[in-house]
Short mmCIF file of C-alpha atoms in Angstrom, two decimals:
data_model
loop_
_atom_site.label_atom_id
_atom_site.label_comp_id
_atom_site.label_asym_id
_atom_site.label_seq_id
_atom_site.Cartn_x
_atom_site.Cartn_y
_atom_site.Cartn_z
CA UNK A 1 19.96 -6.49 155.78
CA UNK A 2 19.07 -7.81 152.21
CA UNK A 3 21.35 -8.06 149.38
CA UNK A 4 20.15 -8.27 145.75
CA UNK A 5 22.52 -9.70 143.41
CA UNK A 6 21.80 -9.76 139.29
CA UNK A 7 23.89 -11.21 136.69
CA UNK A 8 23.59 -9.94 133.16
CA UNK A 9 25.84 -12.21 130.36
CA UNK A 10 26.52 -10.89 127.19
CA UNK A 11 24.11 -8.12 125.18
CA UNK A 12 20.75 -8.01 123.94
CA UNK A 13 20.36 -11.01 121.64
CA UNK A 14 20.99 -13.06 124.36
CA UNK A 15 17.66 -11.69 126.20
CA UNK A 16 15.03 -12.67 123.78
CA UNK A 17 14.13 -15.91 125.86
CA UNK A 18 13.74 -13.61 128.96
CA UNK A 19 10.53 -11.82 129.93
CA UNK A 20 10.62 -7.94 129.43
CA UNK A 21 9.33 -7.26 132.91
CA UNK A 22 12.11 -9.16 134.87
CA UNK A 23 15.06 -7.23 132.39
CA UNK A 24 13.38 -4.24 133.67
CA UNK A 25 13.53 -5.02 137.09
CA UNK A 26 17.18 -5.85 136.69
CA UNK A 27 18.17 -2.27 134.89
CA UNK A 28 16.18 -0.48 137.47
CA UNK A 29 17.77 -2.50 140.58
CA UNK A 30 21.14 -2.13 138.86
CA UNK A 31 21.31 1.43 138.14
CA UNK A 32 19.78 2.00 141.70
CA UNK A 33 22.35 -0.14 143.73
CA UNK A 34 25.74 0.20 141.80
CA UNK A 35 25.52 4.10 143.47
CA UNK A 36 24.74 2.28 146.73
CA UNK A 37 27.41 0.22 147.82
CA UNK A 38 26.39 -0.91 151.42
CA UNK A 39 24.08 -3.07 149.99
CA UNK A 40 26.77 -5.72 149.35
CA UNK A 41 26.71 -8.33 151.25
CA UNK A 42 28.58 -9.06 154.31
CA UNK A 43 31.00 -12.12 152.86
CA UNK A 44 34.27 -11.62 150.96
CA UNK A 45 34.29 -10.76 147.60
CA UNK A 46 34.27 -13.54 145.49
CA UNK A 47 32.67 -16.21 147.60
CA UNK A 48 29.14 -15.76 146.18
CA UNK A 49 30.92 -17.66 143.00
CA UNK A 50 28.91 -17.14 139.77
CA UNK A 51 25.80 -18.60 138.33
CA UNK A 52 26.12 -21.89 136.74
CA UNK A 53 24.41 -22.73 133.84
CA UNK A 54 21.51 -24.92 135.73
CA UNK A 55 20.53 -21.42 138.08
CA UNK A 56 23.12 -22.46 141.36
CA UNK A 57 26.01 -20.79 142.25
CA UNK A 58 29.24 -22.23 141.22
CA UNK A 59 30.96 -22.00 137.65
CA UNK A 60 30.09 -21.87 134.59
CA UNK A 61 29.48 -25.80 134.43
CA UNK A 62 29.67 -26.94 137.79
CA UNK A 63 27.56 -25.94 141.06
CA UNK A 64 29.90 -25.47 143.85
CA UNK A 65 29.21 -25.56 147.54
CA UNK A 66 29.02 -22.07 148.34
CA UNK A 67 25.73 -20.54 147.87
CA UNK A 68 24.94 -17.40 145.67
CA UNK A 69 25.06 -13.67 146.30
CA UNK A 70 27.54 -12.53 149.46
CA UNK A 71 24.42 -12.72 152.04
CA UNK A 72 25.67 -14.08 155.56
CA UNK A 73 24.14 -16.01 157.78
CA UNK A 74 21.83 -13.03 159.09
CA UNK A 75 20.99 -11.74 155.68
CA UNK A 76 18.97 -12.52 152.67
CA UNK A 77 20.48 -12.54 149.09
CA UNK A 78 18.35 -12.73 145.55
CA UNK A 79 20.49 -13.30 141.69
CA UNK A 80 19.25 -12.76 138.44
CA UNK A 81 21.66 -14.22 136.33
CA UNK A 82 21.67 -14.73 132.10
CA UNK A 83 24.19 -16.42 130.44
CA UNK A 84 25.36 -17.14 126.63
CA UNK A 85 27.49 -20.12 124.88
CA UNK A 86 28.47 -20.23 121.82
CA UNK A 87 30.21 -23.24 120.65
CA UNK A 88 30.32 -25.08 117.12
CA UNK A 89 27.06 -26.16 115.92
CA UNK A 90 24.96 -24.87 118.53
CA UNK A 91 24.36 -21.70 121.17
CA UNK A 92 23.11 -21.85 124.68
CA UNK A 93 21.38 -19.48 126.09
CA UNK A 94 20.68 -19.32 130.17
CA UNK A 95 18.25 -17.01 132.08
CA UNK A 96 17.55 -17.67 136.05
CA UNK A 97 17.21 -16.23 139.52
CA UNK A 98 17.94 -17.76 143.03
CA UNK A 99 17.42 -16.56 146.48
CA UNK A 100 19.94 -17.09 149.23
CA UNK A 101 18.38 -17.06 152.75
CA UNK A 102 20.77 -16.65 155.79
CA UNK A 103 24.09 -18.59 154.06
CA UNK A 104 21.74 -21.69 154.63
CA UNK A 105 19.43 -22.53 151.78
CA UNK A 106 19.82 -21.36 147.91
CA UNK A 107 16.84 -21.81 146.07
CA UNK A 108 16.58 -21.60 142.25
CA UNK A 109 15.05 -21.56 138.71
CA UNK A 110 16.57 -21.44 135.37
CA UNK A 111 15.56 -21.59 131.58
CA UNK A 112 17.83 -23.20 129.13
CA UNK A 113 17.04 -22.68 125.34
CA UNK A 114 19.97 -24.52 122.77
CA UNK A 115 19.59 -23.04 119.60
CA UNK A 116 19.71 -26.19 116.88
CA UNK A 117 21.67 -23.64 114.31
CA UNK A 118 22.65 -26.50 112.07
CA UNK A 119 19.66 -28.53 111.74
CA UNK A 120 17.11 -25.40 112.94
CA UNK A 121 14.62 -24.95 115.69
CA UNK A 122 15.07 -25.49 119.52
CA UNK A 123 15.28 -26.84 122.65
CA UNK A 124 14.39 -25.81 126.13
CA UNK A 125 14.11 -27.11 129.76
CA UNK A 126 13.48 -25.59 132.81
CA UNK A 127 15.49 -26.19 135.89
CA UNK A 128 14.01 -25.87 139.60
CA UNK A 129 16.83 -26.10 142.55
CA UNK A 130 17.74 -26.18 146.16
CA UNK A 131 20.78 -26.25 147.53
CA UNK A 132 21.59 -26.61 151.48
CA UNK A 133 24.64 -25.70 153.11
CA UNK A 134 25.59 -28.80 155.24
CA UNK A 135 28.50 -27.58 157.56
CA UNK A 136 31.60 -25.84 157.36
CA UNK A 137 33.34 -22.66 155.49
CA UNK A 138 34.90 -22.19 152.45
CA UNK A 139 37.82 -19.69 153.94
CA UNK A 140 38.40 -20.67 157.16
CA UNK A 141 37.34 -24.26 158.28
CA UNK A 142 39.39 -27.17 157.72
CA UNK A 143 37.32 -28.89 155.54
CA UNK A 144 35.84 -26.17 153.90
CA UNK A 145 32.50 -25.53 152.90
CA UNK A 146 29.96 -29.18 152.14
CA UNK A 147 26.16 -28.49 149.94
CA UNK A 148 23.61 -31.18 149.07
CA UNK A 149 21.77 -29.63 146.13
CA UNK A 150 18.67 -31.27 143.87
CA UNK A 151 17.71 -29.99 140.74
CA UNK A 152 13.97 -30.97 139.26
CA UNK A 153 14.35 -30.77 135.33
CA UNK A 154 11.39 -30.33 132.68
CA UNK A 155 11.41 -30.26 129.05
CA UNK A 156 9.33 -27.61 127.02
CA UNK A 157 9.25 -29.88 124.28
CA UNK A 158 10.38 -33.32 124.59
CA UNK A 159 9.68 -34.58 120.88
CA UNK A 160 13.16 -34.32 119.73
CA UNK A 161 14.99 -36.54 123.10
CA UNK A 162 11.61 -38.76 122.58
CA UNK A 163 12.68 -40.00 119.19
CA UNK A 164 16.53 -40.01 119.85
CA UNK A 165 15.45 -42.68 122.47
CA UNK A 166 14.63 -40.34 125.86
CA UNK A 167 12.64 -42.47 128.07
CA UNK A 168 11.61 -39.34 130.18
CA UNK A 169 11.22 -35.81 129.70
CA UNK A 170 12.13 -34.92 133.42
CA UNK A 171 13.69 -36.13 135.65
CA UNK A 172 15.95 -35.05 139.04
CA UNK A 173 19.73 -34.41 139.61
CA UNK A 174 20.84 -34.97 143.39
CA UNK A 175 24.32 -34.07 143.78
CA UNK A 176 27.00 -33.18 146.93
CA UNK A 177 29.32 -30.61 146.67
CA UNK A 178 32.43 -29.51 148.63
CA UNK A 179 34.31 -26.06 148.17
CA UNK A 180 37.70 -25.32 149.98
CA UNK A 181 39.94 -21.99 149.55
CA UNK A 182 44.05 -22.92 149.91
CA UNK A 183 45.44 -19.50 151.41
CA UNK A 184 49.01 -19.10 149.49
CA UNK A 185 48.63 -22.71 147.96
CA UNK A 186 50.79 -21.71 144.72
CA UNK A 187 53.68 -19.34 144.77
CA UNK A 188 51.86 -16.98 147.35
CA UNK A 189 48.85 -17.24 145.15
CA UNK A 190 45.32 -18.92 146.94
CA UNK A 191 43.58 -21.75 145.29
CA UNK A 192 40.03 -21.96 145.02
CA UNK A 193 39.07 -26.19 144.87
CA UNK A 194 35.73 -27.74 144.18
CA UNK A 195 34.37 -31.40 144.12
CA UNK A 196 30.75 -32.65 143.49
CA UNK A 197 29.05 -35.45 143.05
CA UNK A 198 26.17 -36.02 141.02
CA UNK A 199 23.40 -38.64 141.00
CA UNK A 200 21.49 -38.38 137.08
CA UNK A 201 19.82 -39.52 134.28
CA UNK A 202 20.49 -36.64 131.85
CA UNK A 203 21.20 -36.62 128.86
CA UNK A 204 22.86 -33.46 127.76
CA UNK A 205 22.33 -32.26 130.80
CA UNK A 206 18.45 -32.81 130.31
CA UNK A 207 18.05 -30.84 127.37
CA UNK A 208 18.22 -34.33 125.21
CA UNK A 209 15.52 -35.86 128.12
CA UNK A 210 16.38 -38.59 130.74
CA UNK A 211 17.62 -42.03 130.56
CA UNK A 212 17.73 -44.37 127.36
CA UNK A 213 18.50 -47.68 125.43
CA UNK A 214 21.99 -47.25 127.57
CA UNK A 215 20.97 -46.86 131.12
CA UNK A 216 19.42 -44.50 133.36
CA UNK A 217 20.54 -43.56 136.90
CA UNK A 218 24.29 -43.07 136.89
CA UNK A 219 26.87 -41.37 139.52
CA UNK A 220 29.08 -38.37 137.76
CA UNK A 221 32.18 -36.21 139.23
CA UNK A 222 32.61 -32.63 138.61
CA UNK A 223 35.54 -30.67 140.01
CA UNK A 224 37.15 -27.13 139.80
CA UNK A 225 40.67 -25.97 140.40
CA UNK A 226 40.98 -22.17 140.56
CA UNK A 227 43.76 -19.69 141.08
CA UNK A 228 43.63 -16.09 142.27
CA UNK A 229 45.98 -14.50 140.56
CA UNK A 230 45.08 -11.38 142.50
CA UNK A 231 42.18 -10.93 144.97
CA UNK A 232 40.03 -9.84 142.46
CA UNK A 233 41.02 -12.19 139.70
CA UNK A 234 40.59 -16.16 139.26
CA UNK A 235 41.44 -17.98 136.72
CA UNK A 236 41.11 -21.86 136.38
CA UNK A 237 39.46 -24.98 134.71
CA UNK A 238 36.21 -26.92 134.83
CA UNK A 239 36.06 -31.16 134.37
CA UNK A 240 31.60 -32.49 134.29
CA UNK A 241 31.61 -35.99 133.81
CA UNK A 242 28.69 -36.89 131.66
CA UNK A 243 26.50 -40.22 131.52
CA UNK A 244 26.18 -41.47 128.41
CA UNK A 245 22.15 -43.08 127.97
CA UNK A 246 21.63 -42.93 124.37
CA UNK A 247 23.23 -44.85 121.05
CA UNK A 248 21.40 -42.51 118.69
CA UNK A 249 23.26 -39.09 120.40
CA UNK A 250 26.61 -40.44 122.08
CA UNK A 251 27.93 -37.81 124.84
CA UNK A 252 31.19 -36.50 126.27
CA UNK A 253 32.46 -35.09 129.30
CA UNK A 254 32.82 -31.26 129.20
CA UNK A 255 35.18 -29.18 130.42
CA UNK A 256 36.46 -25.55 130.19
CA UNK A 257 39.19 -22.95 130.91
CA UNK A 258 37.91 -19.74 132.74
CA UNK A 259 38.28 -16.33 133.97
CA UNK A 260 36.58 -14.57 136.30
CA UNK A 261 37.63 -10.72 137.09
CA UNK A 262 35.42 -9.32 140.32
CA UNK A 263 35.67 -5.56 140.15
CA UNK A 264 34.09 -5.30 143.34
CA UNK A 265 30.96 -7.05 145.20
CA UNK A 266 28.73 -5.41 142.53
CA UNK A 267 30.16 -5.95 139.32
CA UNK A 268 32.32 -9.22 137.73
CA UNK A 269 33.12 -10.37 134.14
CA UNK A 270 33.82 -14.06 133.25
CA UNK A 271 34.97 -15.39 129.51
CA UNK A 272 35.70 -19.13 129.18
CA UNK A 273 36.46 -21.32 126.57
CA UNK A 274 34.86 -24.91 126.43
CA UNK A 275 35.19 -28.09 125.45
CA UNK A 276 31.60 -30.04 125.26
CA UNK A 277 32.59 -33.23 122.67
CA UNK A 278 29.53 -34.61 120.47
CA UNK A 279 26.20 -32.96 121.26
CA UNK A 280 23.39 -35.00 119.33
CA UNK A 281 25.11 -36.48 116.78
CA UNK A 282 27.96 -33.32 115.90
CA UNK A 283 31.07 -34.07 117.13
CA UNK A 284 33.79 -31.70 118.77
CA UNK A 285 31.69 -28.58 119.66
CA UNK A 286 33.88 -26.34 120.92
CA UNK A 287 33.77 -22.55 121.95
CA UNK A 288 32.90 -19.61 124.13
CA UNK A 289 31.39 -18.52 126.98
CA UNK A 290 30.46 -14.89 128.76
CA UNK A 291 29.05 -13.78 131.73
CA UNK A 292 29.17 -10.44 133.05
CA UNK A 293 27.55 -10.59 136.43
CA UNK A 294 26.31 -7.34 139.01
CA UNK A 295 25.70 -7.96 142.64
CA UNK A 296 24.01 -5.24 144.72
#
């Protein structure tokens, strides 16, 4: 059995970094599978997570350990996933894809593009991943569900991070990531937890290039607390430590309040609002986030 998944965020202007070919792929799988519901995978609802913003399942900042789509361990999954930020100074805009093969290996790609809307022009990177599910379960073992995950990281352009002090315009990310559900954790309620640790040189999560006048190679920790308020509804908070390589663009940690509605295994809407600090030089950029995501 395969299971496609796509993820659309937000409306058209956020598709003008994406190639017309793939959209119509997406419309034409979506319109074909949303009447066809026993293509859904064979996990709970839910457990696929959502698309973070470097391609991997997870949240919106964060990957998690789970891996994408609701494919089991005899199935294949494939996401499309898009995604929009706006915060003060800037806007984010995230197009990708992964493949989930037997609950065992994610594999993905994803194109970042900030929008420099105070100084003009743009950057983008693009972001390779694979993600491998170590041991364990996110419902029902006791120590829940354990990922490695690398990401490979390339700048389109790396003239900007070069003259902020970049000494690389890719580099890797290797990170570990655990995932654990809590059933009836909080007043009856389950509890979604994540923890992950990342190995990077970053800056900006690449899109400033890698390493600097401050350092290079740094350990990070990234976590998630989430509550189901109802089967079908989550909400919690995100926390991405953030190295900090470069005097000329200072960073902070980001973090954000989410949540995520799943109207069924096809179809699930996610608003958050973030907190990202200084980005390049701007302090306090602060704003929103919206992802409305179909699985098939």
């Amino acid at each position: 059995m395969t299971v496609f998944q796509l993820t659309l965020t937000t409306i058209s202007p956020l598709f003008r970094h994406s190639l017309p070919v793939y959209l119509a792929l997406c419309l034409a799988v979506c319109s074909v599978l949303i009447a066809t519901p026993t293509l859904a995978g064979s996990r709970i609802l839910g457990t696929g997570a959502v698309s973070a913003i470097e391609g991997a399942a997870g949240g919106g900042l964060s990957p998690w350990a789970v891996l994408s789509s609701t494919a089991s361990e005899q199935e294949v999954g494939i996401t499309a996933a898009a995604s929009r930020a706006w915060v003060d100074d800037y806007q984010l805009t995230v197009t990708g894809a992964s493949v989930n093969i037997y609950d065992r290996l994610e594999l993905s790609v994803a194109r970042q593009t900030l929008d420099l809307e105070t100084v003009g022009g743009e950057l983008s990177q693009d972001i390779y991943g694979a993600k491998l599910r170590l041991l364990g379960d996110v419902l029902y073992h006791p120590w829940g569900i354990w990922s490695v995950g690398v990401q490979h990281k390339r700048l389109v352009d790396g003239a900007i991070p070069t003259a902020l002090g970049a000494d690389n315009t890719r580099g890797n990310d290797v990170y570990l990531s655990a995932s654990k559900l809590l059933f009836g954790a909080l007043a009856g309620r389950n509890v979604l937890l994540n923890a992950t640790l990342r190995n990077t040189d970053a800056n900006q999560g690449g899109l400033l290039g890698f390493g600097g006048d401050q350092g290079n190679r740094s350990w990070v920790a990234e976590g998630s607390v989430g509550v189901f308020v109802t089967p079908q509804w989550i909400i919690g908070t995100e926390y991405r430590q953030k190295p900090d390589n470069l005097s000329a663009a200072r960073e902070d940690d980001w973090q954000s309040l989410y949540s995520a509605f799943f109207f069924n295994k096809h179809l699930s809407l996610t608003g958050a609002w973030l907190d990202l600090g200084a980005i390049a030089g701007l302090p306090s950029q602060r704003g929103g986030y919206l992802s409305l995501q179909a699985a098939f």
